[in-house]
Amino acid sequence: MKRLSLSLLLSTCIVASAALSTSALASTPPHFAVKDGHFLLDGKPYVIRSGEMHYPRIPREDWHDRLRKARAMGLNTITTYAFWNASEPEPGKFDFSGNNDIAAFVRAAQEEGLNVIVRPGPFVCAEWEFGGFPAWLLRTPGLRVRSYDPRFLKASAAWFKRLGQELAPLMSTRGGPILMAQVENEYGYVGNDRDYMEAIRKQMVDAGFDLPLFMSNGPGPTWMSRGTLPGMVSVINFTGDATKTERAFQRSASMMKGMPRMAGEYWTGWYDRWSEAHNTRSTAEVTGAVAWMLDHDVSFNLYMVDGGTNFGWMNGANNEDGHYLPVTTSYDYDSPIDEAGRLTPKYAAFRKVIAAHLPKGETLPPVPASSPTVTIPRFELHESVSLLDALPGLSKAQTAVTPHGMESFGQNYGLILYRKTLDAAAKGKLDVNDVHDYATVLSDGKPLGTLDRRKQEHELPVDLKAGSTLDLLVENMGRVNIDPGMADENKGITSSVQVDGLDLTNWSVYPLPLDDLSGLSFKKNDTPQGPAFWHGSFDLAKVAGGSFFDMRGWKKGNVWINGHHLGRFWSIGPQQTLYVPPSWLRKGANDVVILEMQGGGSHAVAGLKDPVFSMAGK
């Protein structure tokens, strides 16, 4: 009896202890929550002071520096998209290394005292190539992104599942810094398919995003009702002064009942497009708006706090009323922290406003030093090789009866060459449908002209001899990053080539992703016709900062330094310089390769301390 009583007593104690433990856990609030119209951090109201920063747009070596500067400006949170096309360059082949290591970026933010908001798409917009979608989706005829198309949803589910493996340990529900995540992105602008939105939300939950979710749209019931699932936190994206900010929230009040008020994107500047003037936004305007939000306990995300750079081929493009408008390589965005990591007057103004609104007991860290930039003496590029002469080492020919987009040949980015040896003479109007996006036309290596999609050009008079070689070299200038038109963003020649109304068939096609230029063989003091690679170098006694390559005098093309693809230049402006990060420079010899699409012009480059934004001829 004594043994039985002791056993019962012990069992009773265990049950009571378990009950107390369960009760304690139940009474402990989650680290981050949404309740009664507030964001709560450890059970207390929390105003999110966030800034947008994108890990692929800033070299990994500079992440801590930029995040530390954002924290010192007064932010308590960093927001970033997750870029699907950067991390899944081919179906099922994921890459979260180097600059694609989003988990390392989140940990870096945490180490600098910042919380994180993640926006995993699958659509991100962001003036980023194809809005963040992998170009290989376009290899499937008829597939529609941002839709309930089962082929698209199968691909997006795989993306979320793999991304979840990277981020799950870093979510606030597991003690990490990620407070919440966004479902889709500004969907109300383009659609109202609730089944599609719900499918994306479920894919995120199934992938382990077990934290507060939200959706963002333009202000007002029209966009918000179309692009928000019932019951989900809804935030708004906009810009303007304090008065416009107040109106944006008044217009959106009916869609935010019982929810925290937040500017999911408050645009601190704006991006640039080729051939248009450089954009800026008034410091007084944007700091006045932030002051109003802080006065009213409204959370915000400054888009951007540091814009960075669309390195390589990764700029996006717009489609406005059927007009194609590619975005520049620079994504400086007139941000508080500029493209080179330097602190601007806008940075100091934001810090002052935020410091005046800090909760009792909170102080700001000291301001880090602004990132240095240096000049690089002008140097000549004396060696060159014609792109056509280099072709055998860059690509292997494939054949096609009629031209197709580069995606059909397994290519995502870069240039593509279509070659036809004429069986008979052809004279009249060369008609290329469609040019996506910039074509250089050559006959037997001699340039005949160009066709620019921006100008809706597709015709050129020709007089071609029998036996001559017609080359159409087409550059992908960046896929449209927001509807309409995204589903038709195949690159290269997408339909047909005719001369005087007759189809030209039986083409040799050379994909040119240009992801490895190590095999180029240069010649000194050569002057090739048409598109050519130019090579040179310069020496540094030490790496003392970044720089801006001055491309004035060149015409149109791309630049690589020490194997890193800086991006595009184009004399039409507004961008006339290319940012060179210090981590891509090295002590001693630095190797430079420039692809110039047009002949003539300068073959020298200098590094400047400051960027140059100007239109052609100005």
Coordinates of C-alpha atoms in Angstrom, one line a residue:
M1 CA 0.0 0.0 0.0
K2 CA 2.8 2.4 0.9
R3 CA 4.5 1.6 -2.5
L4 CA 1.2 2.2 -4.4
S5 CA 0.6 5.5 -2.5
L6 CA 4.1 6.7 -3.3
S7 CA 3.6 5.8 -6.9
L8 CA 0.3 7.7 -7.1
L9 CA 1.9 10.7 -5.3
L10 CA 4.8 10.7 -7.8
S11 CA 2.5 10.4 -10.8
T12 CA 0.4 13.3 -9.4
C13 CA 3.5 15.5 -9.0
I14 CA 4.6 14.8 -12.6
V15 CA 1.1 15.7 -13.9
A16 CA 1.0 18.9 -11.8
S17 CA 4.5 19.9 -13.0
A18 CA 3.6 19.3 -16.6
A19 CA 0.4 21.4 -16.2
L20 CA 2.4 24.2 -14.6
S21 CA 4.9 24.1 -17.5
T22 CA 2.1 24.1 -20.1
S23 CA 0.5 27.0 -18.3
A24 CA 3.7 29.0 -18.2
L25 CA 4.3 28.4 -21.9
A26 CA 0.8 29.4 -22.7
S27 CA 1.2 32.6 -20.7
T28 CA 4.4 33.6 -22.4
P29 CA 3.7 35.9 -25.4
P30 CA 5.3 35.1 -28.7
H31 CA 8.4 37.2 -29.4
F32 CA 6.6 39.0 -32.2
A33 CA 2.8 39.2 -32.8
V34 CA 0.0 41.2 -34.3
K35 CA -2.8 42.0 -31.9
D36 CA -5.4 44.7 -31.2
G37 CA -4.2 47.0 -34.0
H38 CA -0.5 46.8 -32.9
F39 CA 2.7 45.0 -33.7
L40 CA 3.9 43.6 -30.4
L41 CA 7.5 42.7 -29.5
D42 CA 7.8 40.6 -26.4
G43 CA 4.2 41.7 -25.5
K44 CA 4.8 45.4 -25.9
P45 CA 3.7 47.8 -28.7
Y46 CA 6.4 48.0 -31.4
V47 CA 6.8 50.6 -34.2
I48 CA 8.7 49.0 -37.0
R49 CA 11.4 51.4 -38.4
S50 CA 12.6 49.5 -41.4
G51 CA 14.7 50.1 -44.4
E52 CA 14.9 48.0 -47.6
M53 CA 18.3 46.6 -48.6
H54 CA 18.8 43.8 -51.1
Y55 CA 21.6 41.3 -50.6
P56 CA 22.4 40.6 -54.3
R57 CA 22.8 44.4 -55.0
I58 CA 25.6 44.8 -52.4
P59 CA 28.8 42.7 -52.4
R60 CA 28.7 40.3 -49.4
E61 CA 31.9 41.9 -48.1
D62 CA 30.0 45.1 -47.5
W63 CA 26.8 43.7 -45.9
H64 CA 27.9 44.4 -42.3
D65 CA 29.0 47.9 -43.1
R66 CA 25.7 48.8 -44.8
L67 CA 23.6 47.2 -42.1
R68 CA 25.6 49.0 -39.4
K69 CA 24.9 52.3 -41.1
A70 CA 21.2 51.5 -41.4
R71 CA 21.1 50.8 -37.6
A72 CA 22.9 54.0 -36.8
M73 CA 20.5 56.0 -38.9
G74 CA 17.8 54.9 -36.5
L75 CA 16.3 51.8 -38.1
N76 CA 15.4 48.7 -36.0
T77 CA 14.5 46.4 -38.9
I78 CA 15.8 45.6 -42.4
T79 CA 13.5 44.4 -45.2
T80 CA 14.7 42.3 -48.1
Y81 CA 13.2 40.4 -51.0
A82 CA 14.3 36.8 -51.6
F83 CA 15.4 36.6 -55.2
W84 CA 14.2 33.4 -56.8
N85 CA 16.1 33.8 -60.1
A86 CA 19.4 34.4 -58.3
S87 CA 19.1 31.2 -56.1
E88 CA 17.6 28.8 -58.7
P89 CA 19.3 29.6 -62.0
E90 CA 18.3 26.3 -63.4
P91 CA 15.3 24.1 -62.4
G92 CA 16.1 22.2 -59.2
K93 CA 19.6 23.6 -59.0
F94 CA 19.7 25.9 -56.0
D95 CA 22.5 28.2 -55.1
F96 CA 22.6 30.0 -51.7
S97 CA 26.3 30.6 -51.7
G98 CA 28.2 33.9 -51.8
N99 CA 26.1 36.8 -52.6
N100 CA 23.0 34.6 -52.8
D101 CA 23.3 33.5 -49.1
I102 CA 20.2 35.1 -47.7
A103 CA 20.5 33.3 -44.4
A104 CA 23.9 34.8 -43.9
F105 CA 22.5 38.3 -44.7
V106 CA 19.7 37.8 -42.1
R107 CA 22.3 36.7 -39.5
A108 CA 24.4 39.7 -40.3
A109 CA 21.4 42.0 -39.7
Q110 CA 20.8 40.3 -36.4
E111 CA 24.5 40.8 -35.4
E112 CA 24.1 44.5 -36.2
G113 CA 21.1 44.8 -33.9
L114 CA 18.4 44.7 -36.5
N115 CA 15.2 42.6 -36.9
V116 CA 14.3 41.4 -40.4
I117 CA 11.2 41.3 -42.7
V118 CA 11.4 38.9 -45.6
R119 CA 9.5 39.2 -48.8
P120 CA 10.0 35.9 -50.6
G121 CA 7.8 36.6 -53.6
P122 CA 7.6 34.6 -55.7
F123 CA 7.2 37.9 -57.6
V124 CA 9.3 40.8 -56.3
C125 CA 9.2 43.5 -58.9
A126 CA 12.1 45.6 -57.5
E127 CA 13.2 46.7 -61.0
W128 CA 15.0 43.3 -61.0
E129 CA 15.3 41.0 -64.0
F130 CA 11.8 39.4 -64.8
G131 CA 10.6 40.6 -61.4
G132 CA 12.6 37.8 -59.7
F133 CA 11.2 34.9 -61.7
P134 CA 13.7 32.5 -63.2
A135 CA 14.0 33.0 -67.0
W136 CA 13.7 29.2 -67.4
L137 CA 10.0 29.4 -66.7
L138 CA 9.7 30.9 -70.2
R139 CA 11.0 27.7 -71.7
T140 CA 7.5 26.2 -71.1
P141 CA 5.2 27.5 -73.9
G142 CA 2.1 29.2 -72.6
L143 CA 3.1 29.2 -68.9
R144 CA 1.7 32.2 -67.1
V145 CA 3.6 33.6 -64.1
R146 CA 1.6 35.0 -61.2
S147 CA -1.4 32.8 -61.9
Y148 CA -3.1 29.6 -60.9
D149 CA -1.3 27.8 -63.7
P150 CA -0.4 24.4 -62.1
R151 CA 3.0 24.5 -63.9
F152 CA 3.9 27.8 -62.3
L153 CA 2.6 26.8 -58.9
K154 CA 4.6 23.6 -59.0
A155 CA 7.8 25.6 -59.6
S156 CA 6.9 28.2 -56.9
A157 CA 6.2 25.5 -54.3
A158 CA 9.6 24.0 -54.9
W159 CA 11.2 27.5 -54.5
F160 CA 9.4 28.1 -51.2
K161 CA 10.3 24.7 -49.8
R162 CA 14.0 25.2 -50.5
L163 CA 14.0 28.8 -49.2
G164 CA 12.2 27.6 -46.1
Q165 CA 15.1 25.3 -45.3
E166 CA 17.4 28.3 -45.3
L167 CA 15.2 30.6 -43.3
A168 CA 13.2 28.5 -40.9
P169 CA 15.8 28.5 -38.1
L170 CA 15.9 32.3 -38.3
M171 CA 12.2 33.0 -37.9
S172 CA 11.0 34.8 -34.8
T173 CA 8.9 31.7 -33.8
R174 CA 12.2 29.9 -33.4
G175 CA 14.1 32.7 -31.7
G176 CA 15.4 34.3 -34.9
P177 CA 15.3 37.9 -36.1
I178 CA 12.7 37.4 -38.9
L179 CA 9.6 39.1 -37.6
M180 CA 7.2 38.5 -40.5
A181 CA 7.0 37.7 -44.2
Q182 CA 5.1 39.0 -47.1
V183 CA 2.7 37.0 -49.4
E184 CA 3.1 37.9 -53.1
N185 CA 3.8 41.6 -53.9
E186 CA 1.4 44.4 -55.0
Y187 CA -0.8 41.8 -56.6
G188 CA -3.8 44.2 -56.5
Y189 CA -2.3 46.2 -59.4
V190 CA -2.6 43.3 -61.8
G191 CA -5.2 40.8 -60.6
N192 CA -7.7 39.7 -58.1
D193 CA -7.5 35.9 -58.2
R194 CA -8.1 34.8 -54.6
D195 CA -7.3 31.2 -55.4
Y196 CA -3.9 32.1 -56.7
M197 CA -3.2 34.3 -53.6
E198 CA -4.4 31.6 -51.3
A199 CA -2.2 29.0 -53.1
I200 CA 0.9 31.2 -52.5
R201 CA 0.0 31.8 -48.9
K202 CA -0.4 28.0 -48.3
Q203 CA 2.9 27.2 -50.1
M204 CA 4.7 29.6 -47.7
V205 CA 3.0 28.1 -44.6
D206 CA 3.8 24.6 -45.8
A207 CA 7.4 25.6 -46.3
G208 CA 7.7 26.6 -42.7
F209 CA 6.8 30.3 -42.7
D210 CA 4.9 29.9 -39.4
L211 CA 5.1 33.6 -38.4
P212 CA 2.9 36.6 -39.1
L213 CA 2.2 37.1 -42.8
F214 CA 1.1 40.3 -44.6
M215 CA 0.3 41.6 -48.0
S216 CA 1.2 44.9 -49.6
N217 CA -0.5 47.0 -52.3
G218 CA -1.1 50.6 -53.4
P219 CA -3.2 52.7 -51.0
G220 CA -6.9 52.7 -51.1
P221 CA -9.7 50.1 -51.3
T222 CA -9.4 49.5 -55.0
W223 CA -5.9 48.0 -54.9
M224 CA -6.1 46.6 -51.4
S225 CA -9.3 44.7 -51.9
R226 CA -8.0 43.1 -55.1
G227 CA -4.6 42.2 -53.6
T228 CA -5.3 41.1 -50.0
L229 CA -6.7 37.9 -48.6
P230 CA -9.4 38.4 -45.9
G231 CA -8.1 38.8 -42.4
M232 CA -4.4 39.3 -43.4
V233 CA -2.4 42.4 -42.3
S234 CA -2.4 44.8 -45.2
V235 CA 0.2 47.5 -45.7
I236 CA 0.5 50.2 -48.4
N237 CA 3.2 51.4 -50.8
F238 CA 3.5 55.0 -51.8
T239 CA 5.5 58.2 -51.5
G240 CA 4.8 61.9 -51.0
D241 CA 5.1 64.6 -48.3
A242 CA 3.4 64.5 -44.9
T243 CA 0.0 65.6 -46.3
K244 CA 0.0 62.9 -49.0
T245 CA 1.1 60.4 -46.4
E246 CA -1.8 61.2 -44.1
R247 CA -4.2 61.0 -47.1
A248 CA -2.8 57.6 -48.1
F249 CA -3.7 56.2 -44.7
Q250 CA -7.1 57.9 -44.6
R251 CA -7.9 56.4 -48.0
S252 CA -6.8 53.0 -46.7
A253 CA -8.5 53.1 -43.3
S254 CA -11.4 50.9 -44.3
M255 CA -9.0 48.1 -45.3
M256 CA -6.9 48.4 -42.2
K257 CA -9.5 48.2 -39.4
G258 CA -8.1 46.4 -36.4
M259 CA -4.7 46.2 -38.0
P260 CA -1.4 48.0 -37.4
R261 CA -0.8 50.8 -39.8
M262 CA 2.3 50.5 -41.9
A263 CA 3.9 51.8 -45.1
G264 CA 5.3 48.6 -46.5
E265 CA 7.3 50.7 -49.0
Y266 CA 7.8 54.4 -48.5
W267 CA 9.8 55.4 -51.6
T268 CA 12.8 57.6 -50.5
G269 CA 13.8 58.2 -54.1
W270 CA 13.3 56.6 -57.5
Y271 CA 15.1 54.4 -60.1
D272 CA 16.5 55.4 -63.5
R273 CA 15.7 54.1 -67.0
W274 CA 18.0 54.5 -70.0
S275 CA 17.5 57.7 -72.0
E276 CA 15.5 59.4 -69.2
A277 CA 16.7 62.1 -66.7
H278 CA 18.2 60.9 -63.4
N279 CA 15.7 60.8 -60.6
T280 CA 15.9 62.3 -57.1
R281 CA 13.5 63.0 -54.3
S282 CA 13.4 65.9 -51.9
T283 CA 15.0 65.3 -48.5
A284 CA 12.5 67.7 -46.9
E285 CA 9.6 65.8 -48.4
V286 CA 10.6 62.3 -47.4
T287 CA 11.8 63.2 -43.9
G288 CA 8.6 65.2 -43.3
A289 CA 6.6 62.1 -44.2
V290 CA 8.6 59.9 -41.8
A291 CA 8.1 62.5 -39.1
W292 CA 4.4 62.3 -39.6
M293 CA 4.4 58.5 -39.4
L294 CA 6.5 58.5 -36.2
D295 CA 4.2 61.2 -34.7
H296 CA 1.3 58.8 -35.3
D297 CA 2.9 55.5 -34.3
V298 CA 2.8 54.3 -37.9
S299 CA 5.4 51.7 -38.9
F300 CA 7.3 52.1 -42.1
N301 CA 9.8 50.6 -44.5
L302 CA 12.0 53.0 -46.3
Y303 CA 12.4 51.8 -49.9
M304 CA 15.4 52.0 -50.3
V305 CA 17.8 52.8 -47.4
D306 CA 20.6 51.6 -49.7
G307 CA 19.7 50.9 -53.3
G308 CA 22.9 49.3 -54.5
T309 CA 23.6 48.0 -58.0
N310 CA 22.0 45.8 -60.6
F311 CA 25.3 44.0 -61.3
G312 CA 25.7 41.9 -64.4
W313 CA 22.5 41.3 -66.4
M314 CA 20.1 41.7 -63.6
N315 CA 18.4 45.0 -64.2
G316 CA 14.7 44.9 -65.0
A317 CA 12.5 46.9 -67.4
N318 CA 9.1 48.5 -67.6
N319 CA 6.4 48.1 -70.2
E320 CA 4.4 51.3 -70.4
D321 CA 1.6 51.3 -73.0
G322 CA 3.6 48.9 -75.1
H323 CA 6.8 50.8 -74.8
Y324 CA 9.8 48.9 -73.5
L325 CA 11.9 50.9 -71.0
P326 CA 15.0 49.1 -69.5
V327 CA 16.3 50.1 -66.1
T328 CA 20.0 51.2 -65.6
T329 CA 22.7 49.2 -63.9
S330 CA 22.9 51.8 -61.1
Y331 CA 20.1 51.3 -58.5
D332 CA 21.3 54.2 -56.3
Y333 CA 17.7 55.3 -55.9
D334 CA 18.7 58.6 -54.3
S335 CA 18.9 56.6 -51.1
P336 CA 20.2 57.8 -47.7
I337 CA 23.2 55.5 -48.2
D338 CA 24.4 55.8 -51.7
E339 CA 25.6 53.1 -54.2
A340 CA 29.1 53.2 -52.8
G341 CA 28.1 53.1 -49.2
R342 CA 28.6 56.8 -48.6
L343 CA 26.3 58.7 -46.1
T344 CA 24.3 61.4 -47.8
P345 CA 22.6 64.6 -46.4
K346 CA 19.4 62.6 -46.6
Y347 CA 21.0 60.0 -44.2
A348 CA 21.7 62.8 -41.6
A349 CA 18.2 64.2 -42.0
F350 CA 16.5 60.8 -41.4
R351 CA 18.7 60.2 -38.4
K352 CA 17.8 63.5 -36.9
V353 CA 14.0 62.9 -37.4
I354 CA 14.2 59.4 -36.0
A355 CA 16.3 60.4 -33.0
A356 CA 13.7 63.0 -32.1
H357 CA 11.0 60.3 -31.9
L358 CA 12.8 57.5 -30.0
P359 CA 11.0 55.7 -27.3
K360 CA 12.1 56.5 -23.8
G361 CA 15.4 54.9 -22.9
E362 CA 16.5 54.1 -26.5
T363 CA 19.6 55.8 -28.0
L364 CA 21.2 55.5 -31.4
P365 CA 24.6 54.0 -32.1
P366 CA 27.4 56.3 -33.2
V367 CA 27.5 57.0 -37.0
P368 CA 30.1 54.8 -38.8
A369 CA 32.5 56.4 -41.2
S370 CA 31.3 57.0 -44.7
S371 CA 32.8 54.6 -47.2
P372 CA 35.8 56.0 -49.1
T373 CA 36.0 56.3 -52.9
V374 CA 39.2 56.8 -54.9
T375 CA 40.3 58.0 -58.3
I376 CA 42.0 55.6 -60.7
P377 CA 44.3 57.3 -63.3
R378 CA 43.2 57.0 -66.9
F379 CA 44.4 53.8 -68.6
E380 CA 44.2 52.6 -72.2
L381 CA 42.8 49.3 -73.3
H382 CA 45.3 48.4 -76.1
E383 CA 44.2 44.8 -76.9
S384 CA 41.0 43.7 -78.6
V385 CA 39.2 41.0 -80.5
S386 CA 36.1 41.1 -82.6
L387 CA 33.1 39.3 -81.1
L388 CA 32.7 37.5 -84.4
D389 CA 36.3 36.3 -84.4
A390 CA 36.0 35.2 -80.8
L391 CA 32.7 33.3 -81.5
P392 CA 34.2 29.8 -81.7
G393 CA 35.6 30.1 -78.2
L394 CA 32.4 31.6 -76.7
S395 CA 29.7 29.4 -78.1
K396 CA 28.8 26.3 -80.1
A397 CA 26.3 26.6 -82.9
Q398 CA 22.8 25.2 -82.7
T399 CA 20.4 25.1 -85.6
A400 CA 16.9 26.3 -86.1
V401 CA 14.6 26.5 -89.1
T402 CA 13.2 29.8 -87.8
P403 CA 14.6 32.0 -85.1
H404 CA 13.4 31.4 -81.5
G405 CA 14.1 33.2 -78.2
M406 CA 17.2 32.4 -76.2
E407 CA 15.2 30.4 -73.7
S408 CA 14.6 27.8 -76.4
F409 CA 18.3 27.2 -76.5
G410 CA 18.7 26.9 -72.7
Q411 CA 20.0 30.4 -72.2
N412 CA 18.8 33.0 -69.7
Y413 CA 20.9 36.2 -70.0
G414 CA 23.4 37.9 -72.2
L415 CA 23.5 38.1 -76.0
I416 CA 22.5 35.6 -78.8
L417 CA 23.7 35.6 -82.4
Y418 CA 21.6 34.4 -85.3
R419 CA 23.6 33.6 -88.5
K420 CA 22.3 32.9 -92.0
T421 CA 24.4 32.3 -95.2
L422 CA 22.3 33.5 -98.1
D423 CA 21.7 31.1 -100.9
A424 CA 20.5 33.9 -103.1
A425 CA 20.8 37.7 -103.2
A426 CA 18.3 39.5 -101.0
K427 CA 17.4 43.2 -101.4
G428 CA 14.7 45.3 -99.8
K429 CA 13.4 45.7 -96.3
L430 CA 14.9 43.5 -93.6
D431 CA 12.0 42.9 -91.1
V432 CA 12.9 41.3 -87.7
N433 CA 9.9 40.3 -85.5
D434 CA 10.3 40.7 -82.7
V435 CA 13.6 42.3 -81.5
H436 CA 14.1 41.6 -77.8
D437 CA 15.8 43.9 -77.2
Y438 CA 18.7 45.5 -79.1
A439 CA 20.0 44.0 -82.4
T440 CA 23.2 44.8 -84.2
V441 CA 22.9 43.8 -87.9
L442 CA 26.0 42.8 -89.8
S443 CA 26.8 41.5 -93.3
D444 CA 30.1 39.7 -93.7
G445 CA 31.2 41.3 -90.4
K446 CA 30.4 44.8 -91.5
P447 CA 27.8 46.7 -89.4
L448 CA 24.7 47.7 -91.3
G449 CA 22.7 49.3 -88.4
T450 CA 20.9 48.6 -85.2
L451 CA 17.3 47.8 -84.2
D452 CA 16.2 49.2 -80.8
R453 CA 13.1 47.8 -79.1
R454 CA 12.7 51.0 -77.1
K455 CA 12.0 52.8 -80.3
Q456 CA 9.9 49.9 -81.7
E457 CA 12.4 49.5 -84.5
H458 CA 12.3 46.2 -86.5
E459 CA 13.1 47.3 -90.1
L460 CA 16.3 48.1 -92.0
P461 CA 17.0 48.4 -95.8
V462 CA 19.5 45.8 -97.0
D463 CA 21.2 44.8 -100.2
L464 CA 22.7 41.4 -99.5
K465 CA 24.7 39.4 -102.1
A466 CA 24.4 35.6 -102.6
G467 CA 26.8 33.8 -100.4
S468 CA 27.1 36.6 -97.9
T469 CA 26.7 36.0 -94.1
L470 CA 24.0 37.8 -92.3
D471 CA 24.5 38.1 -88.5
L472 CA 21.9 39.4 -86.1
L473 CA 23.4 39.9 -82.7
V474 CA 20.7 40.5 -80.1
E475 CA 21.2 41.7 -76.5
N476 CA 18.8 40.9 -73.7
M477 CA 18.5 44.4 -72.1
G478 CA 16.5 43.0 -69.1
R479 CA 13.1 41.4 -68.9
V480 CA 10.0 43.4 -67.9
N481 CA 9.8 43.2 -64.1
I482 CA 6.1 44.0 -63.7
D483 CA 2.9 43.2 -65.6
P484 CA 1.7 43.6 -68.3
G485 CA 3.8 41.7 -70.8
M486 CA 5.9 39.5 -68.4
A487 CA 4.6 36.3 -70.0
D488 CA 5.9 37.3 -73.4
E489 CA 9.4 38.3 -72.3
N490 CA 11.4 35.8 -74.4
K491 CA 14.6 37.3 -75.5
G492 CA 16.4 37.4 -78.8
I493 CA 14.3 37.1 -82.0
T494 CA 11.0 35.7 -81.0
S495 CA 9.2 35.2 -84.4
S496 CA 10.7 35.6 -87.8
V497 CA 13.1 37.3 -90.1
Q498 CA 12.1 38.4 -93.6
V499 CA 13.7 40.3 -96.5
D500 CA 11.2 41.9 -98.9
G501 CA 8.4 39.8 -97.4
L502 CA 10.2 36.4 -97.8
D503 CA 11.1 34.4 -94.7
L504 CA 14.8 33.6 -94.1
T505 CA 15.1 30.1 -92.7
N506 CA 17.7 27.6 -91.6
W507 CA 19.8 29.6 -89.1
S508 CA 22.8 28.8 -87.0
V509 CA 22.3 30.1 -83.5
Y510 CA 25.1 31.0 -81.0
P511 CA 24.0 31.5 -77.4
L512 CA 26.3 34.0 -75.7
P513 CA 25.7 34.1 -71.9
L514 CA 29.3 35.5 -71.6
D515 CA 29.7 34.0 -68.1
D516 CA 33.3 33.0 -68.8
L517 CA 35.6 35.3 -70.8
S518 CA 38.8 33.6 -69.8
G519 CA 39.2 32.0 -73.3
L520 CA 39.4 35.3 -75.2
S521 CA 42.5 35.8 -77.3
F522 CA 43.3 39.5 -77.7
K523 CA 45.5 41.2 -80.3
K524 CA 47.4 44.5 -79.7
N525 CA 46.6 47.6 -81.7
D526 CA 43.8 46.0 -83.7
T527 CA 40.8 48.0 -84.7
P528 CA 37.9 45.5 -85.2
Q529 CA 34.7 46.5 -86.9
G530 CA 31.5 46.2 -85.0
P531 CA 31.1 44.5 -81.6
A532 CA 34.4 43.8 -79.9
F533 CA 36.0 43.0 -76.6
W534 CA 38.7 45.4 -75.4
H535 CA 41.3 44.4 -72.8
G536 CA 43.5 46.4 -70.5
S537 CA 44.7 46.7 -66.9
F538 CA 45.8 49.1 -64.2
D539 CA 47.8 48.8 -61.0
L540 CA 46.9 49.7 -57.4
A541 CA 49.5 50.2 -54.7
K542 CA 46.6 49.3 -52.3
V543 CA 42.9 49.1 -52.2
A544 CA 41.7 52.2 -50.4
G545 CA 38.1 52.3 -51.5
G546 CA 35.7 51.8 -54.4
S547 CA 35.5 53.9 -57.5
F548 CA 33.3 54.8 -60.5
F549 CA 34.5 53.9 -64.0
D550 CA 34.0 56.9 -66.3
M551 CA 32.5 55.4 -69.5
R552 CA 32.1 58.7 -71.3
G553 CA 33.6 58.4 -74.8
W554 CA 32.4 54.7 -75.0
K555 CA 29.1 54.0 -76.7
K556 CA 27.2 50.9 -75.5
G557 CA 28.2 47.7 -73.8
N558 CA 29.3 45.8 -70.7
V559 CA 32.3 45.9 -68.3
W560 CA 34.1 43.2 -66.3
I561 CA 36.8 43.7 -63.7
N562 CA 38.8 40.9 -62.3
G563 CA 36.1 38.5 -63.6
H564 CA 33.2 40.4 -62.0
H565 CA 30.5 41.7 -64.3
L566 CA 29.9 45.3 -63.3
G567 CA 27.0 45.8 -65.7
R568 CA 26.0 47.9 -68.7
F569 CA 26.9 51.3 -70.0
W570 CA 25.2 53.3 -72.6
S571 CA 26.1 56.8 -73.8
I572 CA 22.5 57.9 -74.0
G573 CA 22.5 58.2 -70.2
P574 CA 21.6 59.1 -67.6
Q575 CA 24.2 56.8 -66.1
Q576 CA 27.7 57.6 -67.3
T577 CA 29.7 55.8 -64.7
L578 CA 29.8 52.2 -63.3
Y579 CA 30.4 51.6 -59.6
V580 CA 33.4 49.4 -58.8
P581 CA 33.2 47.9 -55.3
P582 CA 36.5 47.8 -53.3
S583 CA 36.1 44.1 -52.7
W584 CA 36.3 43.5 -56.4
L585 CA 39.6 45.4 -56.7
R586 CA 43.0 44.0 -55.7
K587 CA 46.5 45.2 -54.9
G588 CA 48.7 45.1 -57.9
A589 CA 47.3 44.4 -61.4
N590 CA 43.6 44.7 -62.1
D591 CA 42.2 43.1 -65.3
V592 CA 39.5 44.9 -67.3
V593 CA 37.4 43.6 -70.2
I594 CA 34.9 45.8 -72.0
L595 CA 32.5 44.7 -74.7
E596 CA 31.8 47.6 -76.9
M597 CA 28.8 47.0 -79.2
Q598 CA 29.7 49.9 -81.6
G599 CA 32.9 50.8 -83.3
G600 CA 34.9 54.0 -82.8
G601 CA 34.9 56.1 -79.7
S602 CA 37.3 56.0 -76.7
H603 CA 39.3 53.0 -75.6
A604 CA 40.4 54.4 -72.3
V605 CA 38.9 54.4 -68.8
A606 CA 39.5 56.4 -65.6
G607 CA 38.1 55.9 -62.1
L608 CA 36.2 58.8 -60.5
K609 CA 35.4 59.5 -56.8
D610 CA 31.8 60.4 -57.7
P611 CA 29.2 59.1 -60.1
V612 CA 28.1 61.0 -63.2
F613 CA 24.5 61.2 -64.3
S614 CA 23.9 63.1 -67.5
M615 CA 22.1 62.7 -70.8
A616 CA 23.9 62.2 -74.1
G617 CA 25.7 65.3 -75.2
K618 CA 25.3 67.1 -71.9

